[in-house]
Short mmCIF file of C-alpha atoms and ligand atoms in Angstrom, two decimals:
data_model
loop_
_atom_site.label_atom_id
_atom_site.label_comp_id
_atom_site.label_asym_id
_atom_site.label_seq_id
_atom_site.Cartn_x
_atom_site.Cartn_y
_atom_site.Cartn_z
CA UNK A 1007 16.29 -117.58 49.03
CA UNK A 1008 19.02 -119.42 46.67
CA UNK A 1009 20.40 -118.45 43.75
CA UNK A 1010 18.00 -119.06 40.71
CA UNK A 1011 20.52 -121.41 38.92
CA UNK A 1012 21.00 -123.38 41.73
CA UNK A 1013 17.15 -123.68 42.25
CA UNK A 1014 16.88 -124.72 38.49
CA UNK A 1015 19.70 -127.19 38.94
CA UNK A 1016 18.26 -128.64 42.19
CA UNK A 1017 15.12 -129.21 40.44
CA UNK A 1018 16.99 -131.69 38.25
CA UNK A 1019 16.16 -129.71 34.83
CA UNK A 1020 19.62 -129.18 33.61
CA UNK A 1021 23.24 -128.92 35.17
CA UNK A 1022 23.78 -125.37 37.02
CA UNK A 1023 26.17 -124.31 34.10
CA UNK A 1024 23.37 -125.09 31.65
CA UNK A 1025 20.81 -123.24 33.95
CA UNK A 1026 23.01 -120.22 33.76
CA UNK A 1027 23.29 -120.18 30.05
CA UNK A 1028 19.33 -120.41 29.83
CA UNK A 1029 19.25 -117.39 32.21
CA UNK A 1030 21.47 -115.12 30.14
CA UNK A 1031 19.52 -116.01 26.88
CA UNK A 1032 16.42 -114.94 28.52
CA UNK A 1033 14.80 -118.22 28.33
CA UNK A 1034 13.79 -118.39 32.39
CA UNK A 1035 10.72 -116.29 34.00
CA UNK A 1036 10.22 -116.04 37.75
CA UNK A 1037 6.58 -115.26 38.70
CA UNK A 1038 5.77 -114.07 34.82
CA UNK A 1039 8.79 -111.99 34.38
CA UNK A 1040 11.84 -112.61 32.18
CA UNK A 1041 14.96 -112.56 34.40
CA UNK A 1042 18.39 -112.50 32.89
CA UNK A 1043 20.58 -111.55 36.21
CA UNK A 1044 22.62 -114.41 36.91
CA UNK A 1045 22.92 -114.04 40.82
CA UNK A 1046 19.16 -113.28 41.12
CA UNK A 1047 17.68 -114.74 44.65
CA UNK A 1048 14.52 -116.75 44.33
CA UNK A 1049 12.90 -118.96 46.93
CA UNK A 1050 10.87 -122.23 46.70
CA UNK A 1051 7.57 -120.47 46.66
CA UNK A 1052 8.36 -118.56 43.34
CA UNK A 1053 6.92 -119.92 40.12
CA UNK A 1054 9.84 -120.59 37.69
CA UNK A 1055 9.41 -121.51 34.02
CA UNK A 1056 12.45 -122.74 32.06
CA UNK A 1057 12.15 -122.81 28.23
CA UNK A 1058 8.41 -122.67 28.84
CA UNK A 1059 8.01 -125.38 31.31
CA UNK A 1060 7.19 -124.97 35.05
CA UNK A 1061 9.88 -126.33 37.37
CA UNK A 1062 8.08 -128.61 39.76
CA UNK A 1063 8.43 -127.32 43.37
CA UNK A 1064 10.83 -129.00 45.83
CA UNK A 1065 8.73 -131.72 47.74
CA UNK A 1066 8.54 -131.85 51.38
CA UNK A 1067 10.20 -134.80 52.75
CA UNK A 1068 8.00 -137.20 54.46
CA UNK A 1069 8.95 -140.42 56.59
CA UNK A 1070 6.81 -143.39 57.54
CA UNK A 1071 7.72 -146.09 59.88
CA UNK A 1072 5.38 -149.14 58.95
CA UNK A 1073 4.94 -152.26 60.69
CA UNK A 1074 4.57 -154.48 57.75
CA UNK A 1075 2.17 -157.17 57.93
CA UNK A 1076 2.76 -160.69 56.01
CA UNK A 1077 1.37 -161.16 52.77
CA UNK A 1078 2.37 -157.71 51.46
CA UNK A 1079 5.37 -157.07 48.65
CA UNK A 1080 7.82 -154.43 49.29
CA UNK A 1081 7.71 -152.99 45.79
CA UNK A 1082 6.19 -150.05 44.62
CA UNK A 1083 3.59 -151.71 42.16
CA UNK A 1084 3.08 -155.78 41.85
CA UNK A 1085 2.78 -157.29 38.62
CA UNK A 1086 0.33 -159.80 40.22
CA UNK A 1087 -1.63 -157.09 42.06
CA UNK A 1088 -0.83 -158.08 45.36
CA UNK A 1089 -0.95 -155.53 48.28
CA UNK A 1090 2.23 -153.52 48.45
CA UNK A 1091 3.59 -151.65 51.41
CA UNK A 1092 2.84 -148.24 49.96
CA UNK A 1093 -1.12 -149.46 50.23
CA UNK A 1094 -0.42 -148.78 54.03
CA UNK A 1095 0.96 -145.10 53.85
CA UNK A 1096 -0.88 -141.93 52.86
CA UNK A 1097 -1.02 -141.23 49.13
CA UNK A 1098 0.00 -137.98 47.31
CA UNK A 1099 3.69 -137.95 47.51
CA UNK A 1100 5.94 -140.34 45.79
CA UNK A 1101 7.40 -142.64 48.42
CA UNK A 1102 9.84 -145.59 48.34
CA UNK A 1103 10.65 -148.40 51.03
CA UNK A 1104 14.22 -148.26 52.34
CA UNK A 1105 15.34 -151.89 51.37
CA UNK A 1106 13.23 -155.00 51.48
CA UNK A 1107 11.38 -157.35 53.48
CA UNK A 1108 10.08 -160.48 52.14
CA UNK A 1109 6.43 -161.40 51.33
CA UNK A 1110 6.29 -163.45 54.48
CA UNK A 1111 8.51 -161.28 56.67
CA UNK A 1112 6.76 -158.54 59.19
CA UNK A 1113 8.07 -155.88 61.20
CA UNK A 1114 9.68 -152.34 60.83
CA UNK A 1115 10.17 -150.91 57.35
CA UNK A 1116 10.96 -147.32 56.92
CA UNK A 1117 9.30 -145.53 53.54
CA UNK A 1118 10.23 -142.16 52.60
CA UNK A 1119 10.99 -139.97 49.86
CA UNK A 1120 14.34 -139.02 50.83
CA UNK A 1121 16.57 -140.22 48.35
CA UNK A 1122 19.76 -139.22 50.21
CA UNK A 1123 18.67 -140.72 53.48
CA UNK A 1124 17.76 -143.95 51.89
CA UNK A 1125 21.08 -144.12 50.00
CA UNK A 1126 23.09 -143.85 53.22
CA UNK A 1127 20.82 -146.24 54.96
CA UNK A 1128 21.11 -149.03 52.59
CA UNK A 1129 24.77 -148.71 51.68
CA UNK A 1130 26.75 -151.60 53.19
CA UNK A 1131 29.53 -149.34 54.13
CA UNK A 1132 27.51 -147.65 56.80
CA UNK A 1133 26.60 -150.46 58.60
CA UNK A 1134 23.09 -149.80 59.75
CA UNK A 1135 21.98 -152.31 62.25
CA UNK A 1136 19.15 -154.49 61.62
CA UNK A 1137 17.39 -156.72 64.44
CA UNK A 1138 15.61 -159.66 63.46
CA UNK A 1139 13.43 -162.41 65.35
CA UNK A 1140 13.54 -165.53 63.68
CA UNK A 1141 11.70 -168.68 64.86
CA UNK A 1142 13.28 -171.94 63.40
CA UNK A 1143 12.70 -175.37 62.97
CA UNK A 1144 15.24 -177.36 65.26
CA UNK A 1145 16.57 -176.44 68.70
CA UNK A 1146 19.90 -174.29 67.88
CA UNK A 1147 23.12 -175.65 69.08
CA UNK A 1148 25.72 -173.33 70.86
CA UNK A 1149 28.36 -174.03 68.18
CA UNK A 1150 25.97 -173.22 65.57
CA UNK A 1151 24.97 -169.86 67.23
CA UNK A 1152 28.78 -168.94 67.14
CA UNK A 1153 28.71 -169.72 63.41
CA UNK A 1154 26.09 -167.00 62.78
CA UNK A 1155 27.89 -164.52 64.94
CA UNK A 1156 31.18 -165.05 63.03
CA UNK A 1157 30.06 -165.40 59.79
CA UNK A 1158 28.63 -167.99 57.45
CA UNK A 1159 28.72 -168.37 53.84
CA UNK A 1160 25.97 -167.49 51.63
CA UNK A 1161 25.92 -167.12 48.11
CA UNK A 1162 29.67 -167.57 47.84
CA UNK A 1163 30.65 -164.93 50.47
CA UNK A 1164 31.15 -164.96 53.98
CA UNK A 1165 28.35 -162.96 56.00
CA UNK A 1166 29.98 -159.86 58.43
CA UNK A 1167 29.87 -160.51 62.11
CA UNK A 1168 26.72 -160.38 63.62
CA UNK A 1169 25.04 -160.36 67.04
CA UNK A 1170 22.95 -163.73 67.93
CA UNK A 1171 21.34 -164.90 71.06
CA UNK A 1172 18.79 -167.50 71.88
CA UNK A 1173 15.39 -165.99 73.28
CA UNK A 1174 13.45 -169.05 73.64
CA UNK A 1175 13.58 -172.97 73.20
CA UNK A 1176 10.40 -175.18 72.71
CA UNK A 1177 11.36 -178.65 72.91
CA UNK A 1178 7.88 -179.75 72.43
CA UNK A 1179 7.51 -178.10 69.08
CA UNK A 1180 11.18 -178.54 68.23
CA UNK A 1181 11.42 -174.98 67.64
CA UNK A 1182 14.01 -171.86 68.68
CA UNK A 1183 13.25 -168.42 68.71
CA UNK A 1184 16.49 -166.26 67.96
CA UNK A 1185 17.36 -162.58 68.06
CA UNK A 1186 19.76 -161.82 65.18
CA UNK A 1187 21.34 -158.31 64.58
CA UNK A 1188 23.02 -158.00 61.18
CA UNK A 1189 24.85 -155.00 59.56
CA UNK A 1190 24.56 -155.86 55.88
CA UNK A 1191 21.26 -155.90 53.65
CA UNK A 1192 21.75 -158.58 51.34
CA UNK A 1193 19.28 -160.57 49.48
CA UNK A 1194 17.03 -163.01 52.15
CA UNK A 1195 20.04 -162.83 54.33
CA UNK A 1196 18.35 -164.09 57.43
CA UNK A 1197 16.75 -166.95 55.92
CA UNK A 1198 20.03 -167.73 54.13
CA UNK A 1199 22.17 -167.67 56.97
CA UNK A 1200 19.87 -169.98 59.14
CA UNK A 1201 19.60 -172.41 55.76
CA UNK A 1202 23.44 -172.46 55.66
CA UNK A 1203 23.78 -173.86 59.12
CA UNK A 1204 20.75 -176.41 58.73
CA UNK A 1205 18.07 -174.46 60.30
CA UNK A 1206 14.86 -173.51 58.06
CA UNK A 1207 13.12 -170.49 59.18
CA UNK A 1208 9.42 -170.56 59.78
CA UNK A 1209 8.80 -166.97 60.75
CA UNK A 1210 10.59 -163.68 60.74
CA UNK A 1211 10.09 -160.38 62.22
CA UNK A 1212 12.37 -157.40 61.83
CA UNK A 1213 12.12 -155.86 65.25
CA UNK A 1214 14.24 -152.92 64.84
CA UNK A 1215 15.58 -151.16 61.95
CA UNK A 1216 18.53 -148.92 63.34
CA UNK A 1217 16.88 -147.71 66.77
CA UNK A 1218 13.41 -147.62 65.26
CA UNK A 1219 11.12 -150.08 66.84
CA UNK A 1220 7.32 -151.26 65.94
CA UNK A 1221 6.31 -150.72 69.38
CA UNK A 1222 3.01 -149.25 69.66
CA UNK A 1223 2.41 -149.83 65.90
CA UNK A 1224 -0.10 -152.83 65.24
CA UNK A 1225 0.52 -154.87 62.15
CA UNK A 1226 -0.23 -152.76 58.91
CA UNK A 1227 -0.02 -149.46 61.23
CA UNK A 1228 2.53 -146.82 60.37
CA UNK A 1229 3.50 -143.30 62.18
CA UNK A 1230 5.57 -140.41 60.83
CA UNK A 1231 9.11 -140.13 62.44
CA UNK A 1232 9.74 -136.83 64.04
CA UNK A 1233 12.68 -134.57 63.15
CA UNK A 1234 14.75 -135.64 65.86
CA UNK A 1235 14.37 -139.22 64.70
CA UNK A 1236 15.38 -138.15 61.31
CA UNK A 1237 18.50 -136.44 62.43
CA UNK A 1238 19.33 -139.54 64.45
CA UNK A 1239 18.92 -141.91 61.48
CA UNK A 1240 21.33 -139.49 59.57
CA UNK A 1241 23.75 -139.95 62.31
CA UNK A 1242 23.54 -143.46 62.66
CA UNK A 1243 24.21 -143.86 58.92
CA UNK A 1244 27.13 -141.54 58.84
CA UNK A 1245 28.79 -142.81 61.91
N1 URA B 1781 16.36 -161.43 55.71
C1 URA B 1781 15.63 -162.24 55.10
O1 URA B 1781 15.75 -163.41 54.72
N2 URA B 1781 14.17 -161.60 54.61
C2 URA B 1781 13.96 -160.58 54.96
O2 URA B 1781 12.78 -160.24 54.66
C3 URA B 1781 14.73 -159.76 55.80
C4 URA B 1781 15.92 -160.24 56.10
#
């Protein structure tokens, strides 16, 4: 149970002070009855009308981890009518992707209606770890690997320290598979980092977002996070 003015303010209808004013003026009904007493306790189950308008109930939070396929945009709607990541999770709740993966990038993408967690996870200050596997053109030299780790200039600004290691070299195909762990989320960051040192990215997958991996999820499949994972994400972001 919460104070009526708090519930009204939390719904986004108005400020708490304005809510108090409306209650005192007799503009608020709880389950069909006008309530003018300020401290009245109500629950999210109660039906509340303010100025004749029903308050929307607080939504349950949902958290989906999608293994994003290639050829899908990470926006809520696409002007060219292409498939979006939201086509892969249940309808009914307005949810949003946490950050972006490019059209041709695959892998771990969190989708939720928890705005607070989203803001924490995408804020650069919170250094959330993102692990990518990039297949690049060329055989990556040791000194270039070091550059990725210490920072390269992209869009006129040096990237923060990262972790990088070579997973596989294919001399015949002239390609290298590299694991790159970054703590920022700048636009097309991984592709630009490799471009900056002269190796075009041919394929990109996000293997891990924080501690969440796509293990067990086929391309295009999603799963719901459990409460432990949600709490852990809050902790990781606030570390
Ligand atoms: N970096 C990129 O270049 N692309 C992505 O999709 C994600 C990170």
